[in-house]
């Protein structure tokens, strides 16, 4: 009996050719050669499972990076740089207006987490976008706290709207700052004149999320003076955002 070297392959059997002679001394008929082994079916490819395993590892790594530890607080990272430059955004905005858009509002995911001051990238991109006729308003996100607003060419940029609804708080993770429970609700009115000129007015309302039930409440001067003062001072800190809170 013989077996292929791969244990997954089927064995085959064969009789050894006879070397004996008949009594008549006539040569015995040649014994037929053993049949060739049946080709084995190759084992099923495991590549899809490898891909799934790699994707799972990457997903878990991304989740761990986001959680920043057992507390669930995102770890502070260096400011992300946009994959599309200001020139690319302006190009897309121009196309949007060519396609019939009256206004273009850009939402930017940018800035240094947990830091109130805008980065150099934020301010330079905001200037490039708002000095172009293609972009009418910028609303920023990502840093988990309120950042200032600014007016460029009579257009508004709110660098960071803070945390509107979240589970972040010093009571959840002692490394977090109180500002992670604070946000700002912004109302911007854009108007287009007959000649195509766009103008804007804006107002805002500081907010705070109550983790008991995750209820978002307006932070007023009378009802929550700490959050109210902190948000208004941050929004006005650049000195070129002539706004007052709604309440």
PDB file of C-alpha atoms in Angstrom:
ATOM      1  CA  UNK A   1       0.000   0.000   0.000  1.00  0.00           C
ATOM      2  CA  UNK A   2       1.127   3.551  -0.618  1.00  0.00           C
ATOM      3  CA  UNK A   3      -0.045   7.013   0.574  1.00  0.00           C
ATOM      4  CA  UNK A   4       0.744  10.425  -0.813  1.00  0.00           C
ATOM      5  CA  UNK A   5       2.852  12.607   1.411  1.00  0.00           C
ATOM      6  CA  UNK A   6      -0.136  14.908   2.153  1.00  0.00           C
ATOM      7  CA  UNK A   7      -2.295  13.358   4.859  1.00  0.00           C
ATOM      8  CA  UNK A   8      -5.348  14.965   3.273  1.00  0.00           C
ATOM      9  CA  UNK A   9      -4.886  12.980   0.074  1.00  0.00           C
ATOM     10  CA  UNK A  10      -6.652   9.694  -0.503  1.00  0.00           C
ATOM     11  CA  UNK A  11      -4.519   6.538  -0.369  1.00  0.00           C
ATOM     12  CA  UNK A  12      -4.377   4.172  -3.230  1.00  0.00           C
ATOM     13  CA  UNK A  13      -3.324   0.476  -3.352  1.00  0.00           C
ATOM     14  CA  UNK A  14      -1.457  -1.546  -5.967  1.00  0.00           C
ATOM     15  CA  UNK A  15      -0.033  -5.041  -6.323  1.00  0.00           C
ATOM     16  CA  UNK A  16       3.653  -5.344  -6.926  1.00  0.00           C
ATOM     17  CA  UNK A  17       4.414  -6.795 -10.444  1.00  0.00           C
ATOM     18  CA  UNK A  18       5.082 -10.534 -10.323  1.00  0.00           C
ATOM     19  CA  UNK A  19       8.661 -11.644 -11.172  1.00  0.00           C
ATOM     20  CA  UNK A  20       7.934 -15.459 -11.059  1.00  0.00           C
ATOM     21  CA  UNK A  21       7.927 -17.645 -14.205  1.00  0.00           C
ATOM     22  CA  UNK A  22       5.308 -20.224 -15.158  1.00  0.00           C
ATOM     23  CA  UNK A  23       6.340 -23.933 -15.182  1.00  0.00           C
ATOM     24  CA  UNK A  24       6.385 -23.893 -18.976  1.00  0.00           C
ATOM     25  CA  UNK A  25       9.192 -21.420 -18.714  1.00  0.00           C
ATOM     26  CA  UNK A  26       7.186 -19.040 -20.810  1.00  0.00           C
ATOM     27  CA  UNK A  27       7.433 -15.509 -19.579  1.00  0.00           C
ATOM     28  CA  UNK A  28       4.445 -14.449 -17.584  1.00  0.00           C
ATOM     29  CA  UNK A  29       2.304 -11.741 -19.066  1.00  0.00           C
ATOM     30  CA  UNK A  30       3.386  -8.358 -17.887  1.00  0.00           C
ATOM     31  CA  UNK A  31       1.419  -7.159 -14.936  1.00  0.00           C
ATOM     32  CA  UNK A  32      -0.345  -3.843 -15.695  1.00  0.00           C
ATOM     33  CA  UNK A  33       1.170  -0.834 -14.039  1.00  0.00           C
ATOM     34  CA  UNK A  34      -0.641   0.338 -10.941  1.00  0.00           C
ATOM     35  CA  UNK A  35      -3.233   3.013 -11.570  1.00  0.00           C
ATOM     36  CA  UNK A  36      -2.089   6.581 -11.139  1.00  0.00           C
ATOM     37  CA  UNK A  37      -3.175   8.104  -7.851  1.00  0.00           C
ATOM     38  CA  UNK A  38      -6.371  10.092  -8.003  1.00  0.00           C
ATOM     39  CA  UNK A  39      -5.509  13.795  -7.771  1.00  0.00           C
ATOM     40  CA  UNK A  40      -6.466  15.038  -4.386  1.00  0.00           C
ATOM     41  CA  UNK A  41      -8.823  17.933  -3.969  1.00  0.00           C
ATOM     42  CA  UNK A  42      -6.793  20.838  -2.603  1.00  0.00           C
ATOM     43  CA  UNK A  43      -7.862  22.052   0.803  1.00  0.00           C
ATOM     44  CA  UNK A  44     -10.275  24.967   0.793  1.00  0.00           C
ATOM     45  CA  UNK A  45      -8.597  28.364   0.713  1.00  0.00           C
ATOM     46  CA  UNK A  46      -8.253  29.970   4.097  1.00  0.00           C
ATOM     47  CA  UNK A  47      -7.620  33.458   2.674  1.00  0.00           C
ATOM     48  CA  UNK A  48     -11.097  34.826   3.517  1.00  0.00           C
ATOM     49  CA  UNK A  49     -10.629  33.849   7.157  1.00  0.00           C
ATOM     50  CA  UNK A  50      -7.240  35.552   7.207  1.00  0.00           C
ATOM     51  CA  UNK A  51      -8.814  38.731   5.859  1.00  0.00           C
ATOM     52  CA  UNK A  52     -11.565  38.576   8.470  1.00  0.00           C
ATOM     53  CA  UNK A  53      -9.008  38.065  11.224  1.00  0.00           C
ATOM     54  CA  UNK A  54      -6.902  41.030  10.047  1.00  0.00           C
ATOM     55  CA  UNK A  55      -9.950  43.276   9.825  1.00  0.00           C
ATOM     56  CA  UNK A  56     -11.021  42.225  13.312  1.00  0.00           C
ATOM     57  CA  UNK A  57      -7.594  43.069  14.713  1.00  0.00           C
ATOM     58  CA  UNK A  58      -7.654  46.470  13.029  1.00  0.00           C
ATOM     59  CA  UNK A  59     -11.143  47.143  14.361  1.00  0.00           C
ATOM     60  CA  UNK A  60     -10.153  46.221  17.901  1.00  0.00           C
ATOM     61  CA  UNK A  61      -7.020  48.369  17.644  1.00  0.00           C
ATOM     62  CA  UNK A  62      -9.069  51.336  16.451  1.00  0.00           C
ATOM     63  CA  UNK A  63     -11.569  50.830  19.264  1.00  0.00           C
ATOM     64  CA  UNK A  64      -8.786  50.648  21.837  1.00  0.00           C
ATOM     65  CA  UNK A  65      -7.238  53.828  20.479  1.00  0.00           C
ATOM     66  CA  UNK A  66     -10.587  55.602  20.676  1.00  0.00           C
ATOM     67  CA  UNK A  67     -11.318  54.436  24.181  1.00  0.00           C
ATOM     68  CA  UNK A  68      -7.948  55.534  25.481  1.00  0.00           C
ATOM     69  CA  UNK A  69      -8.071  52.997  28.287  1.00  0.00           C
ATOM     70  CA  UNK A  70     -10.650  51.257  30.404  1.00  0.00           C
ATOM     71  CA  UNK A  71     -12.462  54.490  31.245  1.00  0.00           C
ATOM     72  CA  UNK A  72     -13.758  55.009  27.723  1.00  0.00           C
ATOM     73  CA  UNK A  73     -12.239  58.473  27.352  1.00  0.00           C
ATOM     74  CA  UNK A  74     -10.690  59.139  23.945  1.00  0.00           C
ATOM     75  CA  UNK A  75      -6.945  59.645  24.180  1.00  0.00           C
ATOM     76  CA  UNK A  76      -5.651  63.052  23.145  1.00  0.00           C
ATOM     77  CA  UNK A  77      -3.953  62.894  19.791  1.00  0.00           C
ATOM     78  CA  UNK A  78      -2.157  65.301  17.525  1.00  0.00           C
ATOM     79  CA  UNK A  79      -4.452  67.528  15.447  1.00  0.00           C
ATOM     80  CA  UNK A  80      -5.715  65.737  12.350  1.00  0.00           C
ATOM     81  CA  UNK A  81      -4.766  67.276   9.030  1.00  0.00           C
ATOM     82  CA  UNK A  82      -7.490  67.375   6.381  1.00  0.00           C
ATOM     83  CA  UNK A  83      -7.249  64.795   3.642  1.00  0.00           C
ATOM     84  CA  UNK A  84      -8.587  67.446   1.279  1.00  0.00           C
ATOM     85  CA  UNK A  85      -6.788  70.789   1.267  1.00  0.00           C
ATOM     86  CA  UNK A  86      -8.499  74.164   1.412  1.00  0.00           C
ATOM     87  CA  UNK A  87      -8.110  74.348  -2.353  1.00  0.00           C
ATOM     88  CA  UNK A  88      -9.929  71.034  -2.721  1.00  0.00           C
ATOM     89  CA  UNK A  89     -12.774  72.182  -0.460  1.00  0.00           C
ATOM     90  CA  UNK A  90     -13.125  75.419  -2.406  1.00  0.00           C
ATOM     91  CA  UNK A  91     -13.230  73.455  -5.647  1.00  0.00           C
ATOM     92  CA  UNK A  92     -16.038  71.266  -4.305  1.00  0.00           C
ATOM     93  CA  UNK A  93     -17.899  74.316  -2.966  1.00  0.00           C
ATOM     94  CA  UNK A  94     -17.624  76.062  -6.319  1.00  0.00           C
ATOM     95  CA  UNK A  95     -19.065  72.998  -8.028  1.00  0.00           C
ATOM     96  CA  UNK A  96     -21.911  72.876  -5.504  1.00  0.00           C
ATOM     97  CA  UNK A  97     -22.858  76.476  -6.312  1.00  0.00           C
ATOM     98  CA  UNK A  98     -22.557  75.800 -10.024  1.00  0.00           C
ATOM     99  CA  UNK A  99     -25.024  72.950  -9.471  1.00  0.00           C
ATOM    100  CA  UNK A 100     -27.503  75.378  -7.891  1.00  0.00           C
ATOM    101  CA  UNK A 101     -26.649  75.659  -4.178  1.00  0.00           C
ATOM    102  CA  UNK A 102     -27.494  79.049  -2.700  1.00  0.00           C
ATOM    103  CA  UNK A 103     -25.153  78.581   0.254  1.00  0.00           C
ATOM    104  CA  UNK A 104     -22.273  76.304   1.166  1.00  0.00           C
ATOM    105  CA  UNK A 105     -21.742  75.383   4.821  1.00  0.00           C
ATOM    106  CA  UNK A 106     -18.558  73.443   5.599  1.00  0.00           C
ATOM    107  CA  UNK A 107     -18.325  71.145   8.625  1.00  0.00           C
ATOM    108  CA  UNK A 108     -14.702  70.618   9.655  1.00  0.00           C
ATOM    109  CA  UNK A 109     -13.389  67.804  11.877  1.00  0.00           C
ATOM    110  CA  UNK A 110     -10.199  69.431  13.130  1.00  0.00           C
ATOM    111  CA  UNK A 111      -8.235  70.881  16.056  1.00  0.00           C
ATOM    112  CA  UNK A 112      -6.440  69.605  19.152  1.00  0.00           C
ATOM    113  CA  UNK A 113      -8.624  67.566  21.472  1.00  0.00           C
ATOM    114  CA  UNK A 114      -9.545  69.258  24.784  1.00  0.00           C
ATOM    115  CA  UNK A 115      -7.776  72.513  23.814  1.00  0.00           C
ATOM    116  CA  UNK A 116      -9.784  75.734  23.448  1.00  0.00           C
ATOM    117  CA  UNK A 117      -7.358  77.631  21.226  1.00  0.00           C
ATOM    118  CA  UNK A 118      -7.604  76.948  17.479  1.00  0.00           C
ATOM    119  CA  UNK A 119      -4.461  75.520  15.899  1.00  0.00           C
ATOM    120  CA  UNK A 120      -2.515  77.245  13.144  1.00  0.00           C
ATOM    121  CA  UNK A 121      -4.032  74.799  10.659  1.00  0.00           C
ATOM    122  CA  UNK A 122      -7.540  75.712  11.765  1.00  0.00           C
ATOM    123  CA  UNK A 123      -7.033  79.444  11.430  1.00  0.00           C
ATOM    124  CA  UNK A 124      -5.212  79.245   8.094  1.00  0.00           C
ATOM    125  CA  UNK A 125      -7.818  76.921   6.558  1.00  0.00           C
ATOM    126  CA  UNK A 126     -10.671  79.063   7.886  1.00  0.00           C
ATOM    127  CA  UNK A 127      -9.135  82.179   6.346  1.00  0.00           C
ATOM    128  CA  UNK A 128      -8.622  80.472   2.986  1.00  0.00           C
ATOM    129  CA  UNK A 129     -12.193  79.168   2.895  1.00  0.00           C
ATOM    130  CA  UNK A 130     -14.021  82.284   4.060  1.00  0.00           C
ATOM    131  CA  UNK A 131     -12.061  84.724   1.913  1.00  0.00           C
ATOM    132  CA  UNK A 132     -13.274  82.739  -1.093  1.00  0.00           C
ATOM    133  CA  UNK A 133     -16.759  83.502  -2.440  1.00  0.00           C
ATOM    134  CA  UNK A 134     -17.596  79.804  -2.466  1.00  0.00           C
ATOM    135  CA  UNK A 135     -17.892  79.093   1.292  1.00  0.00           C
ATOM    136  CA  UNK A 136     -20.411  80.921   3.486  1.00  0.00           C
ATOM    137  CA  UNK A 137     -20.043  79.340   6.949  1.00  0.00           C
ATOM    138  CA  UNK A 138     -17.761  76.939   8.843  1.00  0.00           C
ATOM    139  CA  UNK A 139     -18.885  74.768  11.761  1.00  0.00           C
ATOM    140  CA  UNK A 140     -16.085  72.913  13.551  1.00  0.00           C
ATOM    141  CA  UNK A 141     -16.155  69.687  15.544  1.00  0.00           C
ATOM    142  CA  UNK A 142     -13.807  67.130  17.149  1.00  0.00           C
ATOM    143  CA  UNK A 143     -12.074  68.697  20.166  1.00  0.00           C
ATOM    144  CA  UNK A 144     -14.790  67.802  22.753  1.00  0.00           C
ATOM    145  CA  UNK A 145     -15.017  71.332  24.127  1.00  0.00           C
ATOM    146  CA  UNK A 146     -16.162  74.727  22.901  1.00  0.00           C
ATOM    147  CA  UNK A 147     -13.668  76.753  20.858  1.00  0.00           C
ATOM    148  CA  UNK A 148     -13.899  80.438  19.823  1.00  0.00           C
ATOM    149  CA  UNK A 149     -15.847  81.901  16.969  1.00  0.00           C
ATOM    150  CA  UNK A 150     -14.435  84.395  14.504  1.00  0.00           C
ATOM    151  CA  UNK A 151     -15.703  86.562  11.675  1.00  0.00           C
ATOM    152  CA  UNK A 152     -13.743  86.596   8.413  1.00  0.00           C
ATOM    153  CA  UNK A 153     -14.989  88.673   5.478  1.00  0.00           C
ATOM    154  CA  UNK A 154     -18.285  89.083   7.345  1.00  0.00           C
ATOM    155  CA  UNK A 155     -18.683  85.297   7.500  1.00  0.00           C
ATOM    156  CA  UNK A 156     -18.619  83.170  10.642  1.00  0.00           C
ATOM    157  CA  UNK A 157     -16.419  80.299  11.678  1.00  0.00           C
ATOM    158  CA  UNK A 158     -17.256  78.440  14.875  1.00  0.00           C
ATOM    159  CA  UNK A 159     -14.026  76.539  15.449  1.00  0.00           C
ATOM    160  CA  UNK A 160     -15.510  74.026  17.887  1.00  0.00           C
ATOM    161  CA  UNK A 161     -19.117  73.431  18.929  1.00  0.00           C
ATOM    162  CA  UNK A 162     -18.120  71.351  21.953  1.00  0.00           C
ATOM    163  CA  UNK A 163     -19.966  68.261  23.158  1.00  0.00           C
ATOM    164  CA  UNK A 164     -23.679  68.531  22.520  1.00  0.00           C
ATOM    165  CA  UNK A 165     -24.633  65.014  23.643  1.00  0.00           C
ATOM    166  CA  UNK A 166     -21.936  62.800  25.125  1.00  0.00           C
ATOM    167  CA  UNK A 167     -21.001  60.629  28.081  1.00  0.00           C
ATOM    168  CA  UNK A 168     -17.810  62.522  28.873  1.00  0.00           C
ATOM    169  CA  UNK A 169     -17.371  64.082  32.286  1.00  0.00           C
ATOM    170  CA  UNK A 170     -14.855  64.165  35.166  1.00  0.00           C
ATOM    171  CA  UNK A 171     -17.329  61.946  37.029  1.00  0.00           C
ATOM    172  CA  UNK A 172     -16.843  59.287  34.342  1.00  0.00           C
ATOM    173  CA  UNK A 173     -13.081  59.750  33.963  1.00  0.00           C
ATOM    174  CA  UNK A 174     -11.063  61.906  36.328  1.00  0.00           C
ATOM    175  CA  UNK A 175      -8.677  62.834  33.508  1.00  0.00           C
ATOM    176  CA  UNK A 176     -11.445  64.688  31.661  1.00  0.00           C
ATOM    177  CA  UNK A 177     -12.179  68.370  32.076  1.00  0.00           C
ATOM    178  CA  UNK A 178     -15.599  69.836  33.019  1.00  0.00           C
ATOM    179  CA  UNK A 179     -15.813  71.493  29.593  1.00  0.00           C
ATOM    180  CA  UNK A 180     -16.475  68.067  28.033  1.00  0.00           C
ATOM    181  CA  UNK A 181     -20.064  68.378  29.284  1.00  0.00           C
ATOM    182  CA  UNK A 182     -20.511  71.723  27.557  1.00  0.00           C
ATOM    183  CA  UNK A 183     -21.499  72.737  24.058  1.00  0.00           C
ATOM    184  CA  UNK A 184     -23.032  75.552  22.078  1.00  0.00           C
ATOM    185  CA  UNK A 185     -26.203  75.622  19.996  1.00  0.00           C
ATOM    186  CA  UNK A 186     -25.624  78.011  17.095  1.00  0.00           C
ATOM    187  CA  UNK A 187     -28.277  79.642  14.927  1.00  0.00           C
ATOM    188  CA  UNK A 188     -27.026  81.214  11.707  1.00  0.00           C
ATOM    189  CA  UNK A 189     -29.249  82.969   9.172  1.00  0.00           C
ATOM    190  CA  UNK A 190     -27.847  83.218   5.646  1.00  0.00           C
ATOM    191  CA  UNK A 191     -29.387  85.670   3.170  1.00  0.00           C
ATOM    192  CA  UNK A 192     -28.729  85.994  -0.541  1.00  0.00           C
ATOM    193  CA  UNK A 193     -29.404  89.367  -2.186  1.00  0.00           C
ATOM    194  CA  UNK A 194     -30.679  89.851  -5.709  1.00  0.00           C
ATOM    195  CA  UNK A 195     -27.128  90.446  -6.907  1.00  0.00           C
ATOM    196  CA  UNK A 196     -25.941  87.189  -5.324  1.00  0.00           C
ATOM    197  CA  UNK A 197     -24.261  88.730  -2.284  1.00  0.00           C
ATOM    198  CA  UNK A 198     -24.528  86.503   0.811  1.00  0.00           C
ATOM    199  CA  UNK A 199     -24.835  87.982   4.290  1.00  0.00           C
ATOM    200  CA  UNK A 200     -25.171  86.243   7.636  1.00  0.00           C
ATOM    201  CA  UNK A 201     -26.312  86.852  11.185  1.00  0.00           C
ATOM    202  CA  UNK A 202     -25.758  84.527  14.116  1.00  0.00           C
ATOM    203  CA  UNK A 203     -26.689  83.854  17.716  1.00  0.00           C
ATOM    204  CA  UNK A 204     -25.819  81.099  20.142  1.00  0.00           C
ATOM    205  CA  UNK A 205     -26.950  79.346  23.296  1.00  0.00           C
ATOM    206  CA  UNK A 206     -24.517  77.645  25.699  1.00  0.00           C
ATOM    207  CA  UNK A 207     -25.591  74.111  26.661  1.00  0.00           C
ATOM    208  CA  UNK A 208     -24.693  71.433  29.174  1.00  0.00           C
ATOM    209  CA  UNK A 209     -25.506  67.728  29.124  1.00  0.00           C
ATOM    210  CA  UNK A 210     -26.819  66.259  32.347  1.00  0.00           C
ATOM    211  CA  UNK A 211     -25.509  62.692  32.522  1.00  0.00           C
ATOM    212  CA  UNK A 212     -28.484  61.628  34.615  1.00  0.00           C
ATOM    213  CA  UNK A 213     -30.640  60.681  31.668  1.00  0.00           C
ATOM    214  CA  UNK A 214     -28.320  62.460  29.228  1.00  0.00           C
ATOM    215  CA  UNK A 215     -30.534  65.525  29.014  1.00  0.00           C
ATOM    216  CA  UNK A 216     -29.271  68.592  27.173  1.00  0.00           C
ATOM    217  CA  UNK A 217     -30.149  71.789  29.002  1.00  0.00           C
ATOM    218  CA  UNK A 218     -29.602  75.443  28.069  1.00  0.00           C
ATOM    219  CA  UNK A 219     -26.905  76.990  30.246  1.00  0.00           C
ATOM    220  CA  UNK A 220     -28.219  80.395  31.207  1.00  0.00           C
ATOM    221  CA  UNK A 221     -26.646  83.107  33.298  1.00  0.00           C
ATOM    222  CA  UNK A 222     -29.225  82.546  36.027  1.00  0.00           C
ATOM    223  CA  UNK A 223     -29.564  78.764  35.807  1.00  0.00           C
ATOM    224  CA  UNK A 224     -25.952  77.681  35.244  1.00  0.00           C
ATOM    225  CA  UNK A 225     -23.616  80.659  35.541  1.00  0.00           C
ATOM    226  CA  UNK A 226     -20.417  78.543  35.550  1.00  0.00           C
ATOM    227  CA  UNK A 227     -21.024  76.953  32.148  1.00  0.00           C
ATOM    228  CA  UNK A 228     -22.579  80.155  30.797  1.00  0.00           C
ATOM    229  CA  UNK A 229     -19.523  82.248  31.683  1.00  0.00           C
ATOM    230  CA  UNK A 230     -17.054  79.619  30.497  1.00  0.00           C
ATOM    231  CA  UNK A 231     -18.708  79.166  27.095  1.00  0.00           C
ATOM    232  CA  UNK A 232     -19.288  82.856  26.408  1.00  0.00           C
ATOM    233  CA  UNK A 233     -15.722  83.799  27.360  1.00  0.00           C
ATOM    234  CA  UNK A 234     -14.316  81.072  25.140  1.00  0.00           C
ATOM    235  CA  UNK A 235     -16.450  82.038  22.148  1.00  0.00           C
ATOM    236  CA  UNK A 236     -15.480  85.692  22.475  1.00  0.00           C
ATOM    237  CA  UNK A 237     -11.806  85.085  23.280  1.00  0.00           C
ATOM    238  CA  UNK A 238     -10.468  86.031  19.807  1.00  0.00           C
ATOM    239  CA  UNK A 239     -12.190  89.417  20.001  1.00  0.00           C
ATOM    240  CA  UNK A 240     -13.667  89.364  16.485  1.00  0.00           C
ATOM    241  CA  UNK A 241     -16.980  87.573  16.970  1.00  0.00           C
ATOM    242  CA  UNK A 242     -19.589  90.249  17.774  1.00  0.00           C
ATOM    243  CA  UNK A 243     -22.254  87.950  19.194  1.00  0.00           C
ATOM    244  CA  UNK A 244     -24.218  87.743  22.415  1.00  0.00           C
ATOM    245  CA  UNK A 245     -25.859  84.607  23.807  1.00  0.00           C
ATOM    246  CA  UNK A 246     -29.564  84.111  23.281  1.00  0.00           C
ATOM    247  CA  UNK A 247     -30.229  83.752  27.036  1.00  0.00           C
TER     248      UNK A 247
END
